[in-house]
Amino acid sequence: MKLSWLSAALLGAATTHAVDTVTAVGNKFFTSKGVQFFAKGIAYQLTEDDPLVDAEQCSRDAALMKTLGTNALRVYHVDPKADHDKCMSVFDNAGIYLMIDLDTFDTYILPNDPWWNQTQHDRYTEVMDTFIKYDNVLAFFVGNEIITMRNQSNVAPYIKAASRDMKTHRDRKGYRKVPVGYSAADIAELRPMLQDYLTCGGNSSENVDFFALNSYSWCDPSTYLTSGYDNLQKQAKDFPVPILFSETGCNVPGPRLFDDQEAIFGPEMIRDWSGSIIYEWIEEANHYGLISYGPPVAPTATGASVKGGFVRAGTPTPVLPDFDNLSKKWASITPTGVASSDYNPSHVSTRACPASTPSGWLVNGNVALPTLGETFKGTYTPIPSATGSGTTEPSPTSTKNPAPPNREIAGMSAGLVGVMLFFTFWL
């Protein structure tokens, strides 16, 4: 297909860089020019395959994303052996950063029988080695919603071990310090403990560089208080690393008004939160899409760009009114933040490692992390924290959290489909 003049312009030269690199300092992201970075992002996964290999498709999508005000994408699955230069250049020239998940369909850290082995390690580092060269890589995730039930929190040290080893690989290679973090399901009984645990113990080489949350608790019409965002903010106040929403955008009852963006980028939360990723770009049966590539087709239909009853390539067309609602909302929000030269990270809190709780948090305080190749033996060895005894018990919050969307192809963690509805409750 012949590219339009706009698409061709967006492709640009592979050596042209439109964005500044971003790093984490304290609880904020800053560009290399010292400007605080806030994500106005979209979850981007057209099929289970790598979406960053088709330059023409990336060009079409980037052009429309730019009109929406997008500055970040989250991509759940990539092929480290593929050529990403053209797509990454397209998004770079559109001013769009990428947050990349390091795991693949066969290397997830499993919640009920956890292990962290050499195969997983090498596959994660393959992805990092492939994408580290791009200036518009914003961050890497070591996992997505690994913990989805109360009895799965014993896997948390394995998440932290993956963070430790990916940061070690990054630093030994002399790479740019792209932040390494984790994307959590919003489970009110465990969220405060998990986010504290992943940043506790006093050893920054083991802790995540940022924490992200997949939350669908704000369902328009709602408010900062009735959605439970006030509870999310209480737990995020002076958090030691950047925290952001890695998925948000409840579509019940619809249409989506995206009023939560005013709270996230507003005075209640702007001091502690670094933005949000809206779920999702492509329209599927779950009706979370901001665009479609054509009307639905029969579920049994086949074709190069057809899967699951939907066309997954072509010219993106806004899904209305959601697309326009988000465009207007983001256009009305221009967070400024603080310059890095004026920022003192000493105000952030050092979190104590949480004690085990009757409500389901199973890791008691700071523990020795699994070594590479170690499988879970049923218990962990306690170790002292560098910052003290480290055994406090955060209070579970009372956020009303509707079930996350059926992610269909994009972003689905192994084994999650059958448990999604478990979390539709009031605590």
mmCIF file of N, CA and C in Angstrom, residues 71-172:
data_model
loop_
_atom_site.group_PDB
_atom_site.id
_atom_site.type_symbol
_atom_site.label_atom_id
_atom_site.label_comp_id
_atom_site.label_asym_id
_atom_site.label_seq_id
_atom_site.Cartn_x
_atom_site.Cartn_y
_atom_site.Cartn_z
ATOM 1 N N ASN A 71 1.020 10.372 24.322
ATOM 2 C CA ASN A 71 2.474 10.473 24.395
ATOM 3 C C ASN A 71 3.130 9.171 24.866
ATOM 4 N N ALA A 72 2.333 8.107 25.050
ATOM 5 C CA ALA A 72 2.902 6.836 25.505
ATOM 6 C C ALA A 72 2.000 5.681 25.071
ATOM 7 N N LEU A 73 2.633 4.533 24.840
ATOM 8 C CA LEU A 73 1.916 3.299 24.541
ATOM 9 C C LEU A 73 2.430 2.205 25.451
ATOM 10 N N ARG A 74 1.542 1.298 25.804
ATOM 11 C CA ARG A 74 1.957 0.077 26.480
ATOM 12 C C ARG A 74 1.780 -1.084 25.517
ATOM 13 N N VAL A 75 2.858 -1.849 25.314
ATOM 14 C CA VAL A 75 2.836 -3.011 24.423
ATOM 15 C C VAL A 75 3.135 -4.248 25.249
ATOM 16 N N TYR A 76 2.256 -5.258 25.166
ATOM 17 C CA TYR A 76 2.313 -6.415 26.056
ATOM 18 C C TYR A 76 3.190 -7.554 25.538
ATOM 19 N N HIS A 77 3.302 -7.704 24.216
ATOM 20 C CA HIS A 77 4.050 -8.831 23.665
ATOM 21 C C HIS A 77 4.818 -8.379 22.434
ATOM 22 N N VAL A 78 6.114 -8.650 22.425
ATOM 23 C CA VAL A 78 6.956 -8.296 21.285
ATOM 24 C C VAL A 78 7.843 -9.491 20.925
ATOM 25 N N ASP A 79 8.370 -9.449 19.717
ATOM 26 C CA ASP A 79 9.289 -10.473 19.228
ATOM 27 C C ASP A 79 10.691 -9.864 19.207
ATOM 28 N N PRO A 80 11.572 -10.285 20.096
ATOM 29 C CA PRO A 80 12.894 -9.660 20.157
ATOM 30 C C PRO A 80 13.745 -9.890 18.912
ATOM 31 N N LYS A 81 13.355 -10.836 18.078
ATOM 32 C CA LYS A 81 14.140 -11.131 16.881
ATOM 33 C C LYS A 81 13.683 -10.325 15.668
ATOM 34 N N ALA A 82 12.585 -9.609 15.798
ATOM 35 C CA ALA A 82 12.044 -8.848 14.673
ATOM 36 C C ALA A 82 12.729 -7.488 14.552
ATOM 37 N N ASP A 83 12.500 -6.841 13.417
ATOM 38 C CA ASP A 83 13.050 -5.511 13.156
ATOM 39 C C ASP A 83 12.013 -4.466 13.583
ATOM 40 N N HIS A 84 12.367 -3.653 14.577
ATOM 41 C CA HIS A 84 11.436 -2.649 15.103
ATOM 42 C C HIS A 84 11.843 -1.218 14.746
ATOM 43 N N ASP A 85 12.905 -1.059 13.976
ATOM 44 C CA ASP A 85 13.467 0.276 13.745
ATOM 45 C C ASP A 85 12.449 1.247 13.167
ATOM 46 N N LYS A 86 11.703 0.825 12.156
ATOM 47 C CA LYS A 86 10.803 1.761 11.483
ATOM 48 C C LYS A 86 9.633 2.161 12.379
ATOM 49 N N CYS A 87 9.022 1.183 13.047
ATOM 50 C CA CYS A 87 7.898 1.521 13.929
ATOM 51 C C CYS A 87 8.357 2.395 15.089
ATOM 52 N N MET A 88 9.507 2.072 15.665
ATOM 53 C CA MET A 88 9.992 2.884 16.779
ATOM 54 C C MET A 88 10.316 4.296 16.317
ATOM 55 N N SER A 89 10.797 4.440 15.079
ATOM 56 C CA SER A 89 11.046 5.774 14.536
ATOM 57 C C SER A 89 9.748 6.535 14.299
ATOM 58 N N VAL A 90 8.729 5.816 13.810
ATOM 59 C CA VAL A 90 7.410 6.433 13.622
ATOM 60 C C VAL A 90 6.911 7.037 14.931
ATOM 61 N N PHE A 91 6.945 6.243 15.978
ATOM 62 C CA PHE A 91 6.418 6.721 17.258
ATOM 63 C C PHE A 91 7.327 7.777 17.872
ATOM 64 N N ASP A 92 8.624 7.643 17.688
ATOM 65 C CA ASP A 92 9.554 8.666 18.176
ATOM 66 C C ASP A 92 9.235 10.020 17.558
ATOM 67 N N ASN A 93 9.051 10.038 16.250
ATOM 68 C CA ASN A 93 8.767 11.296 15.562
ATOM 69 C C ASN A 93 7.385 11.848 15.868
ATOM 70 N N ALA A 94 6.503 10.993 16.375
ATOM 71 C CA ALA A 94 5.176 11.450 16.813
ATOM 72 C C ALA A 94 5.187 11.876 18.278
ATOM 73 N N GLY A 95 6.363 11.798 18.936
ATOM 74 C CA GLY A 95 6.455 12.173 20.346
ATOM 75 C C GLY A 95 5.863 11.145 21.281
ATOM 76 N N ILE A 96 5.908 9.875 20.885
ATOM 77 C CA ILE A 96 5.263 8.806 21.657
ATOM 78 C C ILE A 96 6.309 7.848 22.210
ATOM 79 N N TYR A 97 6.249 7.615 23.528
ATOM 80 C CA TYR A 97 7.138 6.687 24.214
ATOM 81 C C TYR A 97 6.486 5.305 24.300
ATOM 82 N N LEU A 98 7.314 4.273 24.525
ATOM 83 C CA LEU A 98 6.836 2.904 24.634
ATOM 84 C C LEU A 98 7.181 2.321 25.998
ATOM 85 N N MET A 99 6.198 1.660 26.601
ATOM 86 C CA MET A 99 6.401 0.850 27.796
ATOM 87 C C MET A 99 6.246 -0.600 27.366
ATOM 88 N N ILE A 100 7.295 -1.408 27.534
ATOM 89 C CA ILE A 100 7.363 -2.743 26.951
ATOM 90 C C ILE A 100 7.343 -3.808 28.041
ATOM 91 N N ASP A 101 6.458 -4.789 27.907
ATOM 92 C CA ASP A 101 6.483 -5.954 28.796
ATOM 93 C C ASP A 101 7.597 -6.897 28.348
ATOM 94 N N LEU A 102 8.402 -7.360 29.293
ATOM 95 C CA LEU A 102 9.533 -8.223 28.978
ATOM 96 C C LEU A 102 9.141 -9.687 28.845
ATOM 97 N N ASP A 103 8.045 -10.098 29.497
ATOM 98 C CA ASP A 103 7.696 -11.509 29.443
ATOM 99 C C ASP A 103 7.012 -11.853 28.124
ATOM 100 N N THR A 104 6.946 -13.143 27.850
ATOM 101 C CA THR A 104 6.306 -13.648 26.648
ATOM 102 C C THR A 104 5.289 -14.711 27.066
ATOM 103 N N PHE A 105 4.563 -15.259 26.081
ATOM 104 C CA PHE A 105 3.494 -16.200 26.409
ATOM 105 C C PHE A 105 4.003 -17.443 27.132
ATOM 106 N N ASP A 106 5.272 -17.790 26.926
ATOM 107 C CA ASP A 106 5.789 -18.995 27.562
ATOM 108 C C ASP A 106 6.822 -18.708 28.649
ATOM 109 N N THR A 107 6.917 -17.440 29.090
ATOM 110 C CA THR A 107 7.900 -17.129 30.133
ATOM 111 C C THR A 107 7.291 -16.381 31.308
ATOM 112 N N TYR A 108 5.968 -16.392 31.427
ATOM 113 C CA TYR A 108 5.342 -15.745 32.572
ATOM 114 C C TYR A 108 5.851 -16.336 33.887
ATOM 115 N N ILE A 109 5.940 -15.510 34.895
ATOM 116 C CA ILE A 109 6.109 -16.006 36.262
ATOM 117 C C ILE A 109 4.732 -16.474 36.721
ATOM 118 N N LEU A 110 4.610 -17.742 37.075
ATOM 119 C CA LEU A 110 3.310 -18.317 37.402
ATOM 120 C C LEU A 110 2.979 -18.100 38.875
ATOM 121 N N PRO A 111 1.741 -17.744 39.191
ATOM 122 C CA PRO A 111 1.397 -17.379 40.573
ATOM 123 C C PRO A 111 1.297 -18.553 41.533
ATOM 124 N N ASN A 112 0.840 -19.701 41.068
ATOM 125 C CA ASN A 112 0.574 -20.810 41.981
ATOM 126 C C ASN A 112 1.733 -21.786 42.114
ATOM 127 N N ASP A 113 2.637 -21.777 41.163
ATOM 128 C CA ASP A 113 3.814 -22.643 41.207
ATOM 129 C C ASP A 113 5.003 -21.830 40.703
ATOM 130 N N PRO A 114 5.437 -20.833 41.482
ATOM 131 C CA PRO A 114 6.400 -19.868 40.950
ATOM 132 C C PRO A 114 7.815 -20.422 40.813
ATOM 133 N N TRP A 115 8.453 -19.993 39.776
ATOM 134 C CA TRP A 115 9.885 -20.202 39.627
ATOM 135 C C TRP A 115 10.445 -19.065 38.792
ATOM 136 N N TRP A 116 11.733 -18.886 38.876
ATOM 137 C CA TRP A 116 12.452 -17.869 38.091
ATOM 138 C C TRP A 116 13.734 -18.533 37.625
ATOM 139 N N ASN A 117 13.756 -18.944 36.342
ATOM 140 C CA ASN A 117 14.862 -19.757 35.866
ATOM 141 C C ASN A 117 15.638 -19.073 34.747
ATOM 142 N N GLN A 118 16.664 -19.750 34.280
ATOM 143 C CA GLN A 118 17.551 -19.169 33.284
ATOM 144 C C GLN A 118 16.831 -18.902 31.962
ATOM 145 N N THR A 119 15.906 -19.776 31.604
ATOM 146 C CA THR A 119 15.169 -19.569 30.359
ATOM 147 C C THR A 119 14.354 -18.284 30.417
ATOM 148 N N GLN A 120 13.627 -18.088 31.521
ATOM 149 C CA GLN A 120 12.876 -16.850 31.681
ATOM 150 C C GLN A 120 13.817 -15.648 31.647
ATOM 151 N N HIS A 121 14.873 -15.717 32.424
ATOM 152 C CA HIS A 121 15.849 -14.632 32.491
ATOM 153 C C HIS A 121 16.361 -14.261 31.099
ATOM 154 N N ASP A 122 16.735 -15.262 30.331
ATOM 155 C CA ASP A 122 17.323 -14.992 29.022
ATOM 156 C C ASP A 122 16.308 -14.428 28.044
ATOM 157 N N ARG A 123 15.063 -14.884 28.140
ATOM 158 C CA ARG A 123 14.038 -14.331 27.251
ATOM 159 C C ARG A 123 13.718 -12.889 27.615
ATOM 160 N N TYR A 124 13.688 -12.581 28.895
ATOM 161 C CA TYR A 124 13.466 -11.197 29.317
ATOM 162 C C TYR A 124 14.602 -10.299 28.828
ATOM 163 N N THR A 125 15.841 -10.759 29.024
ATOM 164 C CA THR A 125 16.984 -9.918 28.623
ATOM 165 C C THR A 125 17.053 -9.755 27.111
ATOM 166 N N GLU A 126 16.561 -10.758 26.365
ATOM 167 C CA GLU A 126 16.500 -10.630 24.913
ATOM 168 C C GLU A 126 15.662 -9.429 24.514
ATOM 169 N N VAL A 127 14.505 -9.296 25.150
ATOM 170 C CA VAL A 127 13.630 -8.162 24.846
ATOM 171 C C VAL A 127 14.301 -6.855 25.239
ATOM 172 N N MET A 128 14.904 -6.828 26.422
ATOM 173 C CA MET A 128 15.596 -5.614 26.848
ATOM 174 C C MET A 128 16.725 -5.251 25.891
ATOM 175 N N ASP A 129 17.520 -6.234 25.508
ATOM 176 C CA ASP A 129 18.647 -5.978 24.604
ATOM 177 C C ASP A 129 18.179 -5.414 23.272
ATOM 178 N N THR A 130 17.010 -5.859 22.819
ATOM 179 C CA THR A 130 16.474 -5.402 21.534
ATOM 180 C C THR A 130 15.986 -3.963 21.596
ATOM 181 N N PHE A 131 15.326 -3.590 22.703
ATOM 182 C CA PHE A 131 14.652 -2.283 22.749
ATOM 183 C C PHE A 131 15.437 -1.194 23.459
ATOM 184 N N ILE A 132 16.505 -1.539 24.143
ATOM 185 C CA ILE A 132 17.220 -0.548 24.938
ATOM 186 C C ILE A 132 17.814 0.571 24.090
ATOM 187 N N LYS A 133 18.052 0.303 22.821
ATOM 188 C CA LYS A 133 18.707 1.287 21.959
ATOM 189 C C LYS A 133 17.798 2.445 21.559
ATOM 190 N N TYR A 134 16.488 2.289 21.766
ATOM 191 C CA TYR A 134 15.552 3.319 21.313
ATOM 192 C C TYR A 134 15.346 4.363 22.402
ATOM 193 N N ASP A 135 15.552 5.621 22.053
ATOM 194 C CA ASP A 135 15.403 6.697 23.030
ATOM 195 C C ASP A 135 13.981 6.821 23.547
ATOM 196 N N ASN A 136 13.003 6.382 22.762
ATOM 197 C CA ASN A 136 11.614 6.533 23.193
ATOM 198 C C ASN A 136 11.083 5.314 23.940
ATOM 199 N N VAL A 137 11.966 4.439 24.412
ATOM 200 C CA VAL A 137 11.543 3.417 25.366
ATOM 201 C C VAL A 137 11.502 4.061 26.745
ATOM 202 N N LEU A 138 10.319 4.092 27.312
ATOM 203 C CA LEU A 138 10.091 4.752 28.596
ATOM 204 C C LEU A 138 10.355 3.817 29.767
ATOM 205 N N ALA A 139 9.955 2.531 29.634
ATOM 206 C CA ALA A 139 10.036 1.630 30.783
ATOM 207 C C ALA A 139 9.859 0.193 30.325
ATOM 208 N N PHE A 140 10.270 -0.727 31.201
ATOM 209 C CA PHE A 140 10.049 -2.158 31.012
ATOM 210 C C PHE A 140 9.228 -2.702 32.181
ATOM 211 N N PHE A 141 8.300 -3.626 31.873
ATOM 212 C CA PHE A 141 7.547 -4.345 32.900
ATOM 213 C C PHE A 141 8.106 -5.759 33.039
ATOM 214 N N VAL A 142 8.285 -6.223 34.290
ATOM 215 C CA VAL A 142 8.692 -7.611 34.511
ATOM 216 C C VAL A 142 7.488 -8.526 34.700
ATOM 217 N N GLY A 143 6.293 -7.968 34.697
ATOM 218 C CA GLY A 143 5.108 -8.801 34.830
ATOM 219 C C GLY A 143 3.841 -7.981 34.783
ATOM 220 N N ASN A 144 2.751 -8.645 34.470
ATOM 221 C CA ASN A 144 1.437 -8.020 34.400
ATOM 222 C C ASN A 144 0.421 -8.891 35.137
ATOM 223 N N GLU A 145 -0.124 -8.383 36.224
ATOM 224 C CA GLU A 145 -1.192 -9.060 36.965
ATOM 225 C C GLU A 145 -0.845 -10.521 37.275
ATOM 226 N N ILE A 146 0.365 -10.760 37.736
ATOM 227 C CA ILE A 146 0.741 -12.119 38.125
ATOM 228 C C ILE A 146 -0.097 -12.570 39.322
ATOM 229 N N ILE A 147 -0.320 -11.661 40.254
ATOM 230 C CA ILE A 147 -1.163 -11.953 41.418
ATOM 231 C C ILE A 147 -2.579 -11.490 41.121
ATOM 232 N N THR A 148 -3.510 -12.441 41.074
ATOM 233 C CA THR A 148 -4.904 -12.099 40.791
ATOM 234 C C THR A 148 -5.866 -12.643 41.840
ATOM 235 N N MET A 149 -5.342 -13.394 42.817
ATOM 236 C CA MET A 149 -6.173 -13.938 43.883
ATOM 237 C C MET A 149 -5.429 -13.800 45.205
ATOM 238 N N ARG A 150 -6.192 -13.784 46.297
ATOM 239 C CA ARG A 150 -5.601 -13.530 47.604
ATOM 240 C C ARG A 150 -4.553 -14.566 47.997
ATOM 241 N N ASN A 151 -4.705 -15.802 47.543
ATOM 242 C CA ASN A 151 -3.773 -16.846 47.970
ATOM 243 C C ASN A 151 -2.529 -16.938 47.087
ATOM 244 N N GLN A 152 -2.304 -15.925 46.247
ATOM 245 C CA GLN A 152 -1.172 -15.981 45.321
ATOM 246 C C GLN A 152 -0.033 -15.034 45.691
ATOM 247 N N SER A 153 -0.132 -14.362 46.832
ATOM 248 C CA SER A 153 0.870 -13.336 47.127
ATOM 249 C C SER A 153 2.251 -13.895 47.432
ATOM 250 N N ASN A 154 2.373 -15.207 47.650
ATOM 251 C CA ASN A 154 3.694 -15.798 47.854
ATOM 252 C C ASN A 154 4.584 -15.705 46.614
ATOM 253 N N VAL A 155 4.007 -15.332 45.490
ATOM 254 C CA VAL A 155 4.821 -15.166 44.283
ATOM 255 C C VAL A 155 5.560 -13.829 44.269
ATOM 256 N N ALA A 156 5.207 -12.920 45.166
ATOM 257 C CA ALA A 156 5.777 -11.567 45.132
ATOM 258 C C ALA A 156 7.307 -11.544 45.159
ATOM 259 N N PRO A 157 7.991 -12.376 45.978
ATOM 260 C CA PRO A 157 9.457 -12.362 45.933
ATOM 261 C C PRO A 157 10.029 -12.749 44.567
ATOM 262 N N TYR A 158 9.301 -13.538 43.788
ATOM 263 C CA TYR A 158 9.766 -13.886 42.448
ATOM 264 C C TYR A 158 9.649 -12.699 41.494
ATOM 265 N N ILE A 159 8.608 -11.885 41.679
ATOM 266 C CA ILE A 159 8.496 -10.647 40.905
ATOM 267 C C ILE A 159 9.683 -9.736 41.227
ATOM 268 N N LYS A 160 9.991 -9.645 42.495
ATOM 269 C CA LYS A 160 11.108 -8.791 42.924
ATOM 270 C C LYS A 160 12.446 -9.350 42.430
ATOM 271 N N ALA A 161 12.583 -10.681 42.407
ATOM 272 C CA ALA A 161 13.805 -11.299 41.892
ATOM 273 C C ALA A 161 13.987 -10.981 40.406
ATOM 274 N N ALA A 162 12.891 -11.000 39.651
ATOM 275 C CA ALA A 162 12.966 -10.651 38.231
ATOM 276 C C ALA A 162 13.401 -9.201 38.064
ATOM 277 N N SER A 163 12.852 -8.307 38.892
ATOM 278 C CA SER A 163 13.268 -6.909 38.851
ATOM 279 C C SER A 163 14.753 -6.777 39.153
ATOM 280 N N ARG A 164 15.199 -7.457 40.197
ATOM 281 C CA ARG A 164 16.620 -7.432 40.575
ATOM 282 C C ARG A 164 17.513 -7.845 39.413
ATOM 283 N N ASP A 165 17.179 -8.957 38.781
ATOM 284 C CA ASP A 165 18.055 -9.500 37.742
ATOM 285 C C ASP A 165 17.998 -8.685 36.457
ATOM 286 N N MET A 166 16.849 -8.103 36.141
ATOM 287 C CA MET A 166 16.772 -7.253 34.950
ATOM 288 C C MET A 166 17.542 -5.947 35.174
ATOM 289 N N LYS A 167 17.490 -5.398 36.361
ATOM 290 C CA LYS A 167 18.261 -4.186 36.649
ATOM 291 C C LYS A 167 19.763 -4.495 36.659
ATOM 292 N N THR A 168 20.116 -5.661 37.181
ATOM 293 C CA THR A 168 21.520 -6.074 37.161
ATOM 294 C C THR A 168 22.021 -6.216 35.731
ATOM 295 N N HIS A 169 21.234 -6.847 34.882
ATOM 296 C CA HIS A 169 21.603 -7.003 33.468
ATOM 297 C C HIS A 169 21.752 -5.636 32.807
ATOM 298 N N ARG A 170 20.785 -4.775 33.030
ATOM 299 C CA ARG A 170 20.831 -3.416 32.470
ATOM 300 C C ARG A 170 22.102 -2.687 32.875
ATOM 301 N N ASP A 171 22.445 -2.751 34.146
ATOM 302 C CA ASP A 171 23.580 -1.986 34.654
ATOM 303 C C ASP A 171 24.918 -2.616 34.264
ATOM 304 N N ARG A 172 24.995 -3.953 34.246
ATOM 305 C CA ARG A 172 26.237 -4.613 33.831
ATOM 306 C C ARG A 172 26.549 -4.348 32.370
#
